[in-house]
Amino acid sequence: MNYISTRGQAPKLNFAEVLLAGMANDGGLYVPEQLPTFSRDEIASWAGLSYAELAFKVIRPFIGDCISEADLKRMIDETYAGFNHSAVAPLKELGTNEWVLELFHGPTLAFKDFALQLLGRLMDHVLAERGERLVIMGATSGDTGSAAIEGCRHSEHLDIFILHPYNRVSEVQRRQMTTIKADNVFNIALEGNFDDCQEMVKDSFADQSFLGGLKLGAVNSINWARIMSQIVYYFSAALAVGGPHRPVSFSVPTGNFGDIFAGYLAKQMGLPIEQLVVATNRNDILHRVISGNDMSKGTLEHTLSPSMDIMVSSNFERLLFDVYDRDGAAIADLMRRFKTESVQLDGARWDKVRELFDSLAVDDETTCQVIRDVHAETGYLLDPHTAIGVQAARECWRDKAVPMITLATAHPVKFPEPVIKAGLEAPQLPAHMADLFEREERMQVLPNALSEVQSYIATNAHRG
Ligand SMILES: *Cc1c(COP(=O)(O)O)cnc(C)c1O
């Protein structure tokens, strides 16, 4: 299996190379040259497999011969054995044909664990085989950082440096990052905002000379292996409610378009999916593109669903690549224009996007209302991201005979503010995290200056 860039200029890579490279060197994102597909009968034959067994079936074709079957199987088994629920991704019924898929039973209580727990193991394995080391650098506004640190803390061949905006992430989120005790984990609290953090990561990837020969790797969702890992739970959820012989629909709280793009891939790979609903908060560029062909950056708004406070959804480029019949030059041109102006998709391309996705933007007030209503109806407590997904599911659901599954992307304990605003009692930390507020924290506060950040990384990264 080879991977090509959405902008058509970067070299083709195999899975191991894509895993370590992150972004393509032409500024594009890597996608498989050809997607594996499965027949309905084959998918049906997977009913009854454990989550890890299913993950092996879905992931195996993407790896090619870069990793042996036995090693891949072991890493997948270890990954999902670390989840706190026997079903790994259990479904809860809210009403007739209405479900939520709980993706928050991993170590950091958000869906990003599904990919990052596996990513850390895959990277460590490939680095060990090559006798190389890697420096992971990433920016976080919360969930990505803690999940990436948890995923990499046991990796012997990489160091991880995560930048978060000083004093601007929630205390639970910060402590999930800063209380991890491992020699290869470095938390940088930057005296700036999230965009400053992201900018530093981008600049550092563009010119890695400050590392004196070491290489940078990425753990954000531009890394193909993250998207790949997320395809699995669309299959597992569909199988659990009667697929593939009956279609299912999904509603997905969306920020960077990574999670929903995995759903789109599941559909291309043969899983019968009727509707894919893109659910956004007031940072609604995706909703504006899908509903009105308006691809323009707004101003970033802070909402009660901070993990979706994103102005530019980087993985949307992967979809556009398909919609533009994999014309890398057209995508490069579109993305270049999008940097400085608002763009429209060609009419026929936009029609394809609209056929593939429904969408809704949900404001904070409605988010709290949904949390309150669903709790009153069912006793079930939604986190704010999931509440947005449930609202979009209810508004966009065309055929009530088709099961509608909303992805529950985080445990409500991570985001108590909207729960309290909804007039409900704040949820308690699960037992294995009960002492989070007593644990010792480790982080380095640094000024908003690229040279200071780079010299901190160069000094602390292990070299051999
Ligand atoms: C990251 C995240 C999202 C958005 O996922 P994308 O893949 O960026 O679309 C939604 N909800 C929660 C809780 C998250 O952590």
Tab-separated table of C-alpha atoms and ligand atoms in Angstrom:
chain	number	residue	atom	x	y	z
A	1	MET	CA	0.000	0.000	0.000
A	2	ASN	CA	1.381	3.368	-1.076
A	3	TYR	CA	0.380	6.832	0.050
A	4	ILE	CA	0.176	9.957	-2.092
A	5	SER	CA	-0.089	13.637	-1.237
A	6	THR	CA	-3.250	15.670	-1.774
A	7	ARG	CA	-1.127	18.279	-3.545
A	8	GLY	CA	0.447	15.857	-5.978
A	9	GLN	CA	4.106	16.848	-5.625
A	10	ALA	CA	5.503	14.909	-2.659
A	11	PRO	CA	7.069	11.454	-3.076
A	12	LYS	CA	4.941	8.332	-2.677
A	13	LEU	CA	5.557	6.711	0.700
A	14	ASN	CA	4.786	3.393	2.314
A	15	PHE	CA	2.944	3.079	5.624
A	16	ALA	CA	6.007	3.253	7.887
A	17	GLU	CA	7.251	6.352	6.103
A	18	VAL	CA	3.860	8.052	6.275
A	19	LEU	CA	3.615	7.218	9.950
A	20	LEU	CA	6.871	9.012	10.730
A	21	ALA	CA	6.500	11.844	8.207
A	22	GLY	CA	3.142	13.304	9.221
A	23	MET	CA	2.620	16.042	6.665
A	24	ALA	CA	3.773	15.759	3.049
A	25	ASN	CA	6.659	18.006	2.008
A	26	ASP	CA	4.526	19.756	-0.614
A	27	GLY	CA	2.229	21.032	2.144
A	28	GLY	CA	-0.406	18.378	1.421
A	29	LEU	CA	-1.730	15.457	3.445
A	30	TYR	CA	-1.086	11.811	2.720
A	31	VAL	CA	-3.910	9.494	1.662
A	32	PRO	CA	-3.851	5.871	0.460
A	33	GLU	CA	-3.278	5.558	-3.260
A	34	GLN	CA	-6.128	3.078	-3.289
A	35	LEU	CA	-8.604	2.255	-0.533
A	36	PRO	CA	-9.143	-1.367	0.433
A	37	THR	CA	-12.769	-2.426	0.021
A	38	PHE	CA	-14.775	-5.152	1.704
A	39	SER	CA	-17.860	-6.952	0.428
A	40	ARG	CA	-21.038	-6.962	2.464
A	41	ASP	CA	-20.633	-10.677	3.126
A	42	GLU	CA	-17.126	-10.188	4.399
A	43	ILE	CA	-18.202	-7.373	6.710
A	44	ALA	CA	-21.136	-9.480	7.906
A	45	SER	CA	-18.751	-12.311	8.751
A	46	TRP	CA	-17.076	-10.035	11.307
A	47	ALA	CA	-20.117	-9.923	13.586
A	48	GLY	CA	-19.075	-11.359	16.918
A	49	LEU	CA	-15.396	-10.393	16.670
A	50	SER	CA	-13.889	-8.520	19.600
A	51	TYR	CA	-13.042	-4.871	19.017
A	52	ALA	CA	-9.344	-5.701	18.692
A	53	GLU	CA	-10.035	-8.547	16.227
A	54	LEU	CA	-12.184	-6.245	14.123
A	55	ALA	CA	-9.523	-3.525	14.258
A	56	PHE	CA	-7.002	-5.991	12.870
A	57	LYS	CA	-9.275	-6.813	9.891
A	58	VAL	CA	-9.860	-3.157	9.054
A	59	ILE	CA	-6.327	-1.867	9.643
A	60	ARG	CA	-4.318	-4.746	8.164
A	61	PRO	CA	-4.658	-3.737	4.476
A	62	PHE	CA	-3.368	-0.212	5.171
A	63	ILE	CA	-0.070	-1.450	6.587
A	64	GLY	CA	1.183	-3.407	3.570
A	65	ASP	CA	4.265	-5.399	4.521
A	66	CYS	CA	5.741	-2.677	6.754
A	67	ILE	CA	4.817	-4.492	9.962
A	68	SER	CA	4.395	-8.250	10.429
A	69	GLU	CA	0.895	-9.554	11.130
A	70	ALA	CA	1.963	-10.882	14.512
A	71	ASP	CA	3.459	-7.553	15.606
A	72	LEU	CA	0.468	-5.590	14.355
A	73	LYS	CA	-1.912	-7.904	16.133
A	74	ARG	CA	0.009	-7.632	19.388
A	75	MET	CA	0.042	-3.824	19.258
A	76	ILE	CA	-3.683	-3.654	18.512
A	77	ASP	CA	-4.450	-6.102	21.325
A	78	GLU	CA	-2.375	-4.093	23.822
A	79	THR	CA	-3.967	-0.837	22.714
A	80	TYR	CA	-7.564	-1.836	23.279
A	81	ALA	CA	-6.841	-3.943	26.369
A	82	GLY	CA	-5.985	-0.604	27.984
A	83	PHE	CA	-9.567	0.650	27.660
A	84	ASN	CA	-11.862	0.662	30.653
A	85	HIS	CA	-14.858	-1.045	29.083
A	86	SER	CA	-15.078	-4.633	27.879
A	87	ALA	CA	-16.824	-3.555	24.650
A	88	VAL	CA	-14.173	-0.817	24.117
A	89	ALA	CA	-16.703	1.300	22.175
A	90	PRO	CA	-20.127	0.524	23.696
A	91	LEU	CA	-23.428	1.828	22.323
A	92	LYS	CA	-26.099	3.423	24.524
A	93	GLU	CA	-29.685	3.782	23.371
A	94	LEU	CA	-31.268	7.225	23.786
A	95	GLY	CA	-34.532	6.405	22.038
A	96	THR	CA	-35.982	4.354	19.173
A	97	ASN	CA	-33.141	3.843	16.695
A	98	GLU	CA	-31.242	6.677	18.368
A	99	TRP	CA	-27.826	5.768	19.788
A	100	VAL	CA	-24.638	7.253	21.158
A	101	LEU	CA	-21.332	5.490	20.611
A	102	GLU	CA	-19.235	5.965	23.742
A	103	LEU	CA	-15.684	6.617	22.614
A	104	PHE	CA	-14.427	7.857	25.973
A	105	HIS	CA	-13.342	4.720	27.806
A	106	GLY	CA	-9.656	5.165	27.028
A	107	PRO	CA	-7.027	6.540	29.434
A	108	THR	CA	-7.785	10.249	28.820
A	109	LEU	CA	-11.568	9.911	28.480
A	110	ALA	CA	-11.838	11.179	24.890
A	111	PHE	CA	-12.018	9.475	21.503
A	112	LYS	CA	-8.505	10.532	20.577
A	113	ASP	CA	-7.208	7.618	22.661
A	114	PHE	CA	-8.481	5.198	19.999
A	115	ALA	CA	-5.883	6.459	17.563
A	116	LEU	CA	-3.121	7.787	19.771
A	117	GLN	CA	-2.778	4.705	21.952
A	118	LEU	CA	-2.080	2.755	18.782
A	119	LEU	CA	-0.003	5.488	17.120
A	120	GLY	CA	2.532	5.590	19.981
A	121	ARG	CA	3.036	1.838	19.718
A	122	LEU	CA	3.278	1.815	15.921
A	123	MET	CA	5.832	4.626	15.909
A	124	ASP	CA	7.955	3.062	18.611
A	125	HIS	CA	7.940	-0.260	16.766
A	126	VAL	CA	8.968	1.239	13.425
A	127	LEU	CA	11.647	3.427	15.035
A	128	ALA	CA	13.109	0.438	16.887
A	129	GLU	CA	13.342	-1.560	13.648
A	130	ARG	CA	15.092	1.307	11.900
A	131	GLY	CA	17.330	2.193	14.841
A	132	GLU	CA	16.067	5.788	14.704
A	133	ARG	CA	14.707	8.345	17.143
A	134	LEU	CA	11.966	10.901	16.612
A	135	VAL	CA	10.962	14.132	18.332
A	136	ILE	CA	7.206	14.569	18.502
A	137	MET	CA	6.077	18.162	18.594
A	138	GLY	CA	2.430	19.137	18.870
A	139	ALA	CA	0.134	21.957	19.924
A	140	THR	CA	-2.999	21.379	21.924
A	141	SER	CA	-5.986	23.260	23.200
A	142	GLY	CA	-6.703	20.304	25.459
A	143	ASP	CA	-7.642	16.786	24.381
A	144	THR	CA	-5.008	16.066	21.757
A	145	GLY	CA	-2.118	16.809	24.099
A	146	SER	CA	-3.149	14.508	26.901
A	147	ALA	CA	-4.071	11.686	24.529
A	148	ALA	CA	-0.776	12.047	22.641
A	149	ILE	CA	1.251	12.074	25.863
A	150	GLU	CA	-0.585	9.000	27.157
A	151	GLY	CA	0.037	7.312	23.812
A	152	CYS	CA	3.769	8.058	23.763
A	153	ARG	CA	4.802	7.887	27.420
A	154	HIS	CA	6.030	4.301	27.128
A	155	SER	CA	7.770	4.755	23.782
A	156	GLU	CA	11.513	4.251	24.107
A	157	HIS	CA	12.489	5.780	20.803
A	158	LEU	CA	10.794	9.134	20.909
A	159	ASP	CA	10.481	12.277	22.977
A	160	ILE	CA	7.253	14.233	23.015
A	161	PHE	CA	6.969	18.014	23.439
A	162	ILE	CA	3.438	19.364	23.737
A	163	LEU	CA	2.719	23.089	23.707
A	164	HIS	CA	-0.410	24.380	25.370
A	165	PRO	CA	-1.464	28.008	25.885
A	166	TYR	CA	-0.476	28.965	29.443
A	167	ASN	CA	-3.550	29.331	31.693
A	168	ARG	CA	-5.943	28.679	28.807
A	169	VAL	CA	-6.751	24.999	29.076
A	170	SER	CA	-9.083	23.530	31.680
A	171	GLU	CA	-7.537	22.242	34.878
A	172	VAL	CA	-8.544	18.638	34.199
A	173	GLN	CA	-7.016	18.838	30.736
A	174	ARG	CA	-3.802	20.453	31.984
A	175	ARG	CA	-3.375	17.982	34.804
A	176	GLN	CA	-3.944	15.057	32.456
A	177	MET	CA	-0.838	16.276	30.606
A	178	THR	CA	1.378	17.619	33.360
A	179	THR	CA	1.026	14.810	35.894
A	180	ILE	CA	2.459	12.150	33.587
A	181	LYS	CA	5.845	11.184	34.952
A	182	ALA	CA	8.063	9.991	32.122
A	183	ASP	CA	11.538	11.024	30.998
A	184	ASN	CA	10.417	11.473	27.391
A	185	VAL	CA	7.427	13.743	28.117
A	186	PHE	CA	7.798	17.540	28.084
A	187	ASN	CA	4.955	19.980	28.612
A	188	ILE	CA	5.512	23.533	27.432
A	189	ALA	CA	3.086	26.171	28.706
A	190	LEU	CA	3.433	28.944	26.167
A	191	GLU	CA	2.694	32.547	27.105
A	192	GLY	CA	0.415	32.958	24.096
A	193	ASN	CA	-2.802	31.515	22.662
A	194	PHE	CA	-3.513	28.253	20.849
A	195	ASP	CA	-2.829	29.772	17.438
A	196	ASP	CA	0.629	30.879	18.660
A	197	CYS	CA	1.300	27.294	19.745
A	198	GLN	CA	0.207	25.940	16.370
A	199	GLU	CA	2.243	28.516	14.506
A	200	MET	CA	5.382	27.458	16.390
A	201	VAL	CA	4.812	23.843	15.550
A	202	LYS	CA	4.283	24.691	11.875
A	203	ASP	CA	7.419	26.866	11.736
A	204	SER	CA	9.449	24.169	13.424
A	205	PHE	CA	8.314	21.523	10.934
A	206	ALA	CA	9.156	23.823	8.044
A	207	ASP	CA	12.751	24.301	9.242
A	208	GLN	CA	14.039	21.502	11.485
A	209	SER	CA	17.659	22.639	11.556
A	210	PHE	CA	17.344	23.672	15.229
A	211	LEU	CA	17.252	19.963	16.117
A	212	GLY	CA	20.783	19.315	14.951
A	213	GLY	CA	20.009	16.186	12.925
A	214	LEU	CA	17.016	14.797	14.830
A	215	LYS	CA	13.699	14.586	12.996
A	216	LEU	CA	10.235	15.839	13.939
A	217	GLY	CA	7.111	13.684	13.903
A	218	ALA	CA	3.446	14.677	14.137
A	219	VAL	CA	0.625	13.367	16.278
A	220	ASN	CA	-2.169	15.657	15.130
A	221	SER	CA	-4.768	14.353	12.742
A	222	ILE	CA	-2.724	15.207	9.673
A	223	ASN	CA	-0.999	11.928	10.609
A	224	TRP	CA	-2.661	9.295	8.441
A	225	ALA	CA	-2.390	6.560	11.091
A	226	ARG	CA	-4.795	8.453	13.304
A	227	ILE	CA	-7.502	8.570	10.660
A	228	MET	CA	-6.936	4.909	9.867
A	229	SER	CA	-7.465	3.829	13.482
A	230	GLN	CA	-10.737	5.724	13.662
A	231	ILE	CA	-12.319	3.897	10.730
A	232	VAL	CA	-12.692	0.811	12.928
A	233	TYR	CA	-15.410	2.053	15.256
A	234	TYR	CA	-17.730	2.904	12.385
A	235	PHE	CA	-17.631	-0.787	11.457
A	236	SER	CA	-18.039	-1.929	15.048
A	237	ALA	CA	-21.027	0.346	15.677
A	238	ALA	CA	-22.738	-0.581	12.408
A	239	LEU	CA	-22.307	-4.302	13.099
A	240	ALA	CA	-23.791	-3.825	16.562
A	241	VAL	CA	-27.064	-2.364	15.238
A	242	GLY	CA	-27.738	-4.695	12.324
A	243	GLY	CA	-25.267	-3.606	9.652
A	244	PRO	CA	-24.106	-4.260	7.032
A	245	HIS	CA	-27.409	-5.785	5.873
A	246	ARG	CA	-29.168	-2.655	6.999
A	247	PRO	CA	-27.768	0.871	6.530
A	248	VAL	CA	-26.912	3.092	9.486
A	249	SER	CA	-26.295	6.822	9.865
A	250	PHE	CA	-23.748	8.715	11.936
A	251	SER	CA	-23.625	12.175	13.449
A	252	VAL	CA	-20.134	13.354	14.319
A	253	PRO	CA	-19.055	16.355	16.445
A	254	THR	CA	-16.458	17.845	14.158
A	255	GLY	CA	-13.443	20.134	14.479
A	256	ASN	CA	-10.537	19.228	12.243
A	257	PHE	CA	-12.685	16.891	10.085
A	258	GLY	CA	-10.584	13.891	11.116
A	259	ASP	CA	-13.210	11.803	12.848
A	260	ILE	CA	-15.952	12.343	10.256
A	261	PHE	CA	-13.471	11.733	7.447
A	262	ALA	CA	-12.841	8.290	8.932
A	263	GLY	CA	-16.602	7.693	8.599
A	264	TYR	CA	-16.501	8.756	4.973
A	265	LEU	CA	-13.671	6.273	4.397
A	266	ALA	CA	-15.641	3.472	6.080
A	267	LYS	CA	-18.420	4.159	3.587
A	268	GLN	CA	-16.006	4.136	0.628
A	269	MET	CA	-14.623	0.843	1.919
A	270	GLY	CA	-18.019	-0.811	1.632
A	271	LEU	CA	-19.887	-0.125	4.861
A	272	PRO	CA	-23.483	0.862	4.017
A	273	ILE	CA	-23.856	4.313	5.596
A	274	GLU	CA	-26.975	6.288	4.773
A	275	GLN	CA	-26.159	9.701	6.258
A	276	LEU	CA	-23.020	11.327	7.609
A	277	VAL	CA	-23.901	14.404	9.645
A	278	VAL	CA	-21.246	17.043	10.326
A	279	ALA	CA	-22.029	18.694	13.668
A	280	THR	CA	-20.187	21.924	14.488
A	281	ASN	CA	-20.367	24.654	17.097
A	282	ARG	CA	-20.363	28.362	16.178
A	283	ASN	CA	-16.991	27.837	14.488
A	284	ASP	CA	-18.998	26.652	11.551
A	285	ILE	CA	-16.859	26.819	8.415
A	286	LEU	CA	-17.723	23.205	7.583
A	287	HIS	CA	-21.434	23.824	7.938
A	288	ARG	CA	-21.131	26.912	5.753
A	289	VAL	CA	-19.277	25.002	3.038
A	290	ILE	CA	-21.680	22.080	3.035
A	291	SER	CA	-24.884	24.086	3.230
A	292	GLY	CA	-23.912	27.204	1.256
A	293	ASN	CA	-20.608	26.653	-0.600
A	294	ASP	CA	-18.981	29.344	1.522
A	295	MET	CA	-15.434	28.338	2.391
A	296	SER	CA	-14.204	31.363	4.303
A	297	LYS	CA	-12.400	31.700	7.596
A	298	GLY	CA	-14.461	33.353	10.287
A	299	THR	CA	-13.022	34.708	13.503
A	300	LEU	CA	-12.332	32.051	16.084
A	301	GLU	CA	-14.965	31.970	18.825
A	302	HIS	CA	-14.520	30.407	22.227
A	303	THR	CA	-17.400	28.053	22.947
A	304	LEU	CA	-18.475	25.537	25.557
A	305	SER	CA	-17.168	22.798	23.225
A	306	PRO	CA	-13.517	23.914	23.046
A	307	SER	CA	-12.197	20.833	21.230
A	308	MET	CA	-14.164	21.969	18.195
A	309	ASP	CA	-13.004	25.601	18.337
A	310	ILE	CA	-11.157	25.394	15.058
A	311	MET	CA	-11.199	27.904	12.222
A	312	VAL	CA	-9.613	25.798	9.477
A	313	SER	CA	-10.337	22.063	9.365
A	314	SER	CA	-7.163	20.605	7.948
A	315	ASN	CA	-8.531	17.170	7.040
A	316	PHE	CA	-11.175	18.692	4.784
A	317	GLU	CA	-8.385	18.838	2.210
A	318	ARG	CA	-8.411	15.046	2.114
A	319	LEU	CA	-12.074	15.066	1.167
A	320	LEU	CA	-11.597	17.813	-1.409
A	321	PHE	CA	-8.873	15.718	-3.021
A	322	ASP	CA	-11.436	12.979	-3.719
A	323	VAL	CA	-14.162	15.408	-4.705
A	324	TYR	CA	-11.756	16.987	-7.232
A	325	ASP	CA	-11.038	13.516	-8.679
A	326	ARG	CA	-7.620	13.438	-7.015
A	327	ASP	CA	-6.288	16.394	-8.981
A	328	GLY	CA	-3.382	17.512	-6.765
A	329	ALA	CA	-2.715	20.678	-8.774
A	330	ALA	CA	-6.323	21.809	-8.361
A	331	ILE	CA	-6.123	21.225	-4.595
A	332	ALA	CA	-2.818	23.074	-4.308
A	333	ASP	CA	-4.396	26.010	-6.143
A	334	LEU	CA	-7.567	25.945	-4.045
A	335	MET	CA	-5.655	25.805	-0.756
A	336	ARG	CA	-3.303	28.570	-1.859
A	337	ARG	CA	-6.264	30.860	-2.591
A	338	PHE	CA	-7.989	29.852	0.637
A	339	LYS	CA	-5.038	31.192	2.654
A	340	THR	CA	-5.920	34.767	1.784
A	341	GLU	CA	-9.479	34.825	0.437
A	342	SER	CA	-12.808	33.065	0.729
A	343	VAL	CA	-13.282	30.421	-1.933
A	344	GLN	CA	-16.148	28.544	-3.521
A	345	LEU	CA	-15.993	25.003	-4.822
A	346	ASP	CA	-16.895	24.386	-8.466
A	347	GLY	CA	-20.638	23.743	-8.610
A	348	ALA	CA	-20.452	20.047	-9.492
A	349	ARG	CA	-17.809	19.443	-6.779
A	350	TRP	CA	-19.940	21.153	-4.192
A	351	ASP	CA	-22.899	18.986	-5.216
A	352	LYS	CA	-20.799	15.929	-4.420
A	353	VAL	CA	-19.946	17.322	-0.982
A	354	ARG	CA	-23.637	17.992	-0.328
A	355	GLU	CA	-24.587	14.495	-1.407
A	356	LEU	CA	-22.075	12.997	0.992
A	357	PHE	CA	-22.752	15.104	4.095
A	358	ASP	CA	-25.490	16.837	6.005
A	359	SER	CA	-24.538	19.484	8.545
A	360	LEU	CA	-25.664	21.715	11.374
A	361	ALA	CA	-24.055	24.405	13.552
A	362	VAL	CA	-25.216	24.510	17.181
A	363	ASP	CA	-24.729	27.435	19.581
A	364	ASP	CA	-23.824	27.266	23.283
A	365	GLU	CA	-27.338	27.909	24.507
A	366	THR	CA	-28.754	25.023	22.483
A	367	THR	CA	-25.857	22.824	23.618
A	368	CYS	CA	-26.845	23.332	27.271
A	369	GLN	CA	-30.513	22.848	26.382
A	370	VAL	CA	-29.771	19.488	24.763
A	371	ILE	CA	-27.726	18.370	27.766
A	372	ARG	CA	-30.662	19.282	30.010
A	373	ASP	CA	-33.340	17.732	27.745
A	374	VAL	CA	-31.553	14.442	27.132
A	375	HIS	CA	-30.827	14.125	30.839
A	376	ALA	CA	-34.500	14.755	31.636
A	377	GLU	CA	-35.691	12.296	28.957
A	378	THR	CA	-33.277	9.465	29.632
A	379	GLY	CA	-31.098	10.186	32.683
A	380	TYR	CA	-28.053	10.125	30.394
A	381	LEU	CA	-25.444	12.884	30.711
A	382	LEU	CA	-23.884	14.184	27.470
A	383	ASP	CA	-20.640	16.107	27.197
A	384	PRO	CA	-21.038	19.358	25.202
A	385	HIS	CA	-19.388	18.022	22.034
A	386	THR	CA	-21.649	14.994	22.023
A	387	ALA	CA	-24.678	17.187	22.737
A	388	ILE	CA	-23.947	19.087	19.528
A	389	GLY	CA	-23.805	15.779	17.703
A	390	VAL	CA	-27.145	14.664	19.149
A	391	GLN	CA	-28.801	17.950	18.187
A	392	ALA	CA	-27.478	17.712	14.625
A	393	ALA	CA	-28.589	14.064	14.448
A	394	ARG	CA	-32.113	14.979	15.465
A	395	GLU	CA	-32.368	17.909	13.042
A	396	CYS	CA	-30.827	16.183	10.039
A	397	TRP	CA	-32.182	12.630	10.441
A	398	ARG	CA	-34.149	11.838	7.256
A	399	ASP	CA	-35.348	8.266	7.734
A	400	LYS	CA	-36.222	7.312	11.303
A	401	ALA	CA	-36.155	3.642	10.307
A	402	VAL	CA	-32.397	3.921	9.824
A	403	PRO	CA	-30.447	3.812	13.102
A	404	MET	CA	-28.750	7.136	13.879
A	405	ILE	CA	-25.551	6.881	15.899
A	406	THR	CA	-23.954	9.970	17.441
A	407	LEU	CA	-20.294	9.659	18.311
A	408	ALA	CA	-19.784	10.529	22.004
A	409	THR	CA	-16.334	12.051	21.744
A	410	ALA	CA	-15.626	12.853	25.399
A	411	HIS	CA	-16.709	11.947	28.914
A	412	PRO	CA	-18.786	14.757	30.476
A	413	VAL	CA	-16.381	15.003	33.426
A	414	LYS	CA	-13.861	16.711	31.143
A	415	PHE	CA	-16.195	19.642	30.494
A	416	PRO	CA	-18.185	20.433	33.652
A	417	GLU	CA	-19.078	24.048	32.767
A	418	PRO	CA	-21.951	23.391	30.344
A	419	VAL	CA	-23.273	20.626	32.571
A	420	ILE	CA	-23.485	23.086	35.470
A	421	LYS	CA	-24.945	25.736	33.152
A	422	ALA	CA	-27.618	23.191	32.240
A	423	GLY	CA	-28.554	23.123	35.928
A	424	LEU	CA	-27.189	19.629	36.541
A	425	GLU	CA	-24.680	18.337	39.015
A	426	ALA	CA	-21.073	18.177	37.790
A	427	PRO	CA	-20.024	14.579	37.181
A	428	GLN	CA	-17.308	12.902	39.267
A	429	LEU	CA	-13.931	11.736	37.973
A	430	PRO	CA	-13.834	7.972	37.431
A	431	ALA	CA	-12.079	5.976	40.152
A	432	HIS	CA	-8.750	5.540	38.334
A	433	MET	CA	-8.414	9.317	38.056
A	434	ALA	CA	-9.827	10.325	41.416
A	435	ASP	CA	-6.479	11.612	42.722
A	436	LEU	CA	-5.761	13.764	39.630
A	437	PHE	CA	-5.864	16.980	41.657
A	438	GLU	CA	-3.311	15.727	44.170
A	439	ARG	CA	-0.719	14.512	41.673
A	440	GLU	CA	2.461	16.498	41.161
A	441	GLU	CA	2.613	18.603	37.977
A	442	ARG	CA	5.571	19.105	35.650
A	443	MET	CA	5.663	21.784	32.978
A	444	GLN	CA	7.913	24.510	31.622
A	445	VAL	CA	6.473	27.990	31.130
A	446	LEU	CA	8.119	29.657	28.125
A	447	PRO	CA	7.731	33.092	26.513
A	448	ASN	CA	5.983	33.374	23.151
A	449	ALA	CA	9.261	33.256	21.219
A	450	LEU	CA	10.167	30.577	18.675
A	451	SER	CA	13.885	30.622	19.495
A	452	GLU	CA	13.253	29.943	23.205
A	453	VAL	CA	10.920	27.054	22.446
A	454	GLN	CA	13.292	25.542	19.909
A	455	SER	CA	16.296	25.789	22.169
A	456	TYR	CA	14.338	24.152	25.017
A	457	ILE	CA	13.470	21.256	22.708
A	458	ALA	CA	16.987	20.918	21.267
A	459	THR	CA	18.464	20.872	24.776
A	460	ASN	CA	16.078	18.315	26.233
A	461	ALA	CA	15.543	15.847	23.372
A	462	HIS	CA	17.397	12.570	23.903
A	463	ARG	CA	19.943	11.816	21.225
A	464	GLY	CA	20.828	8.184	21.599
B	1	LIG	C1	-10.835	16.398	18.920
B	1	LIG	C2	-12.241	16.404	19.387
B	1	LIG	C3	-13.320	16.626	18.507
B	1	LIG	C4	-13.111	16.945	17.038
B	1	LIG	O1	-12.564	15.876	16.324
B	1	LIG	P1	-11.977	16.119	14.847
B	1	LIG	O2	-11.378	14.829	14.432
B	1	LIG	O3	-10.957	17.209	15.012
B	1	LIG	O4	-13.101	16.545	14.000
B	1	LIG	C5	-14.607	16.546	18.999
B	1	LIG	N1	-14.838	16.295	20.311
B	1	LIG	C6	-13.848	16.092	21.190
B	1	LIG	C7	-14.178	15.849	22.619
B	1	LIG	C8	-12.511	16.133	20.767
B	1	LIG	O5	-11.510	15.934	21.650
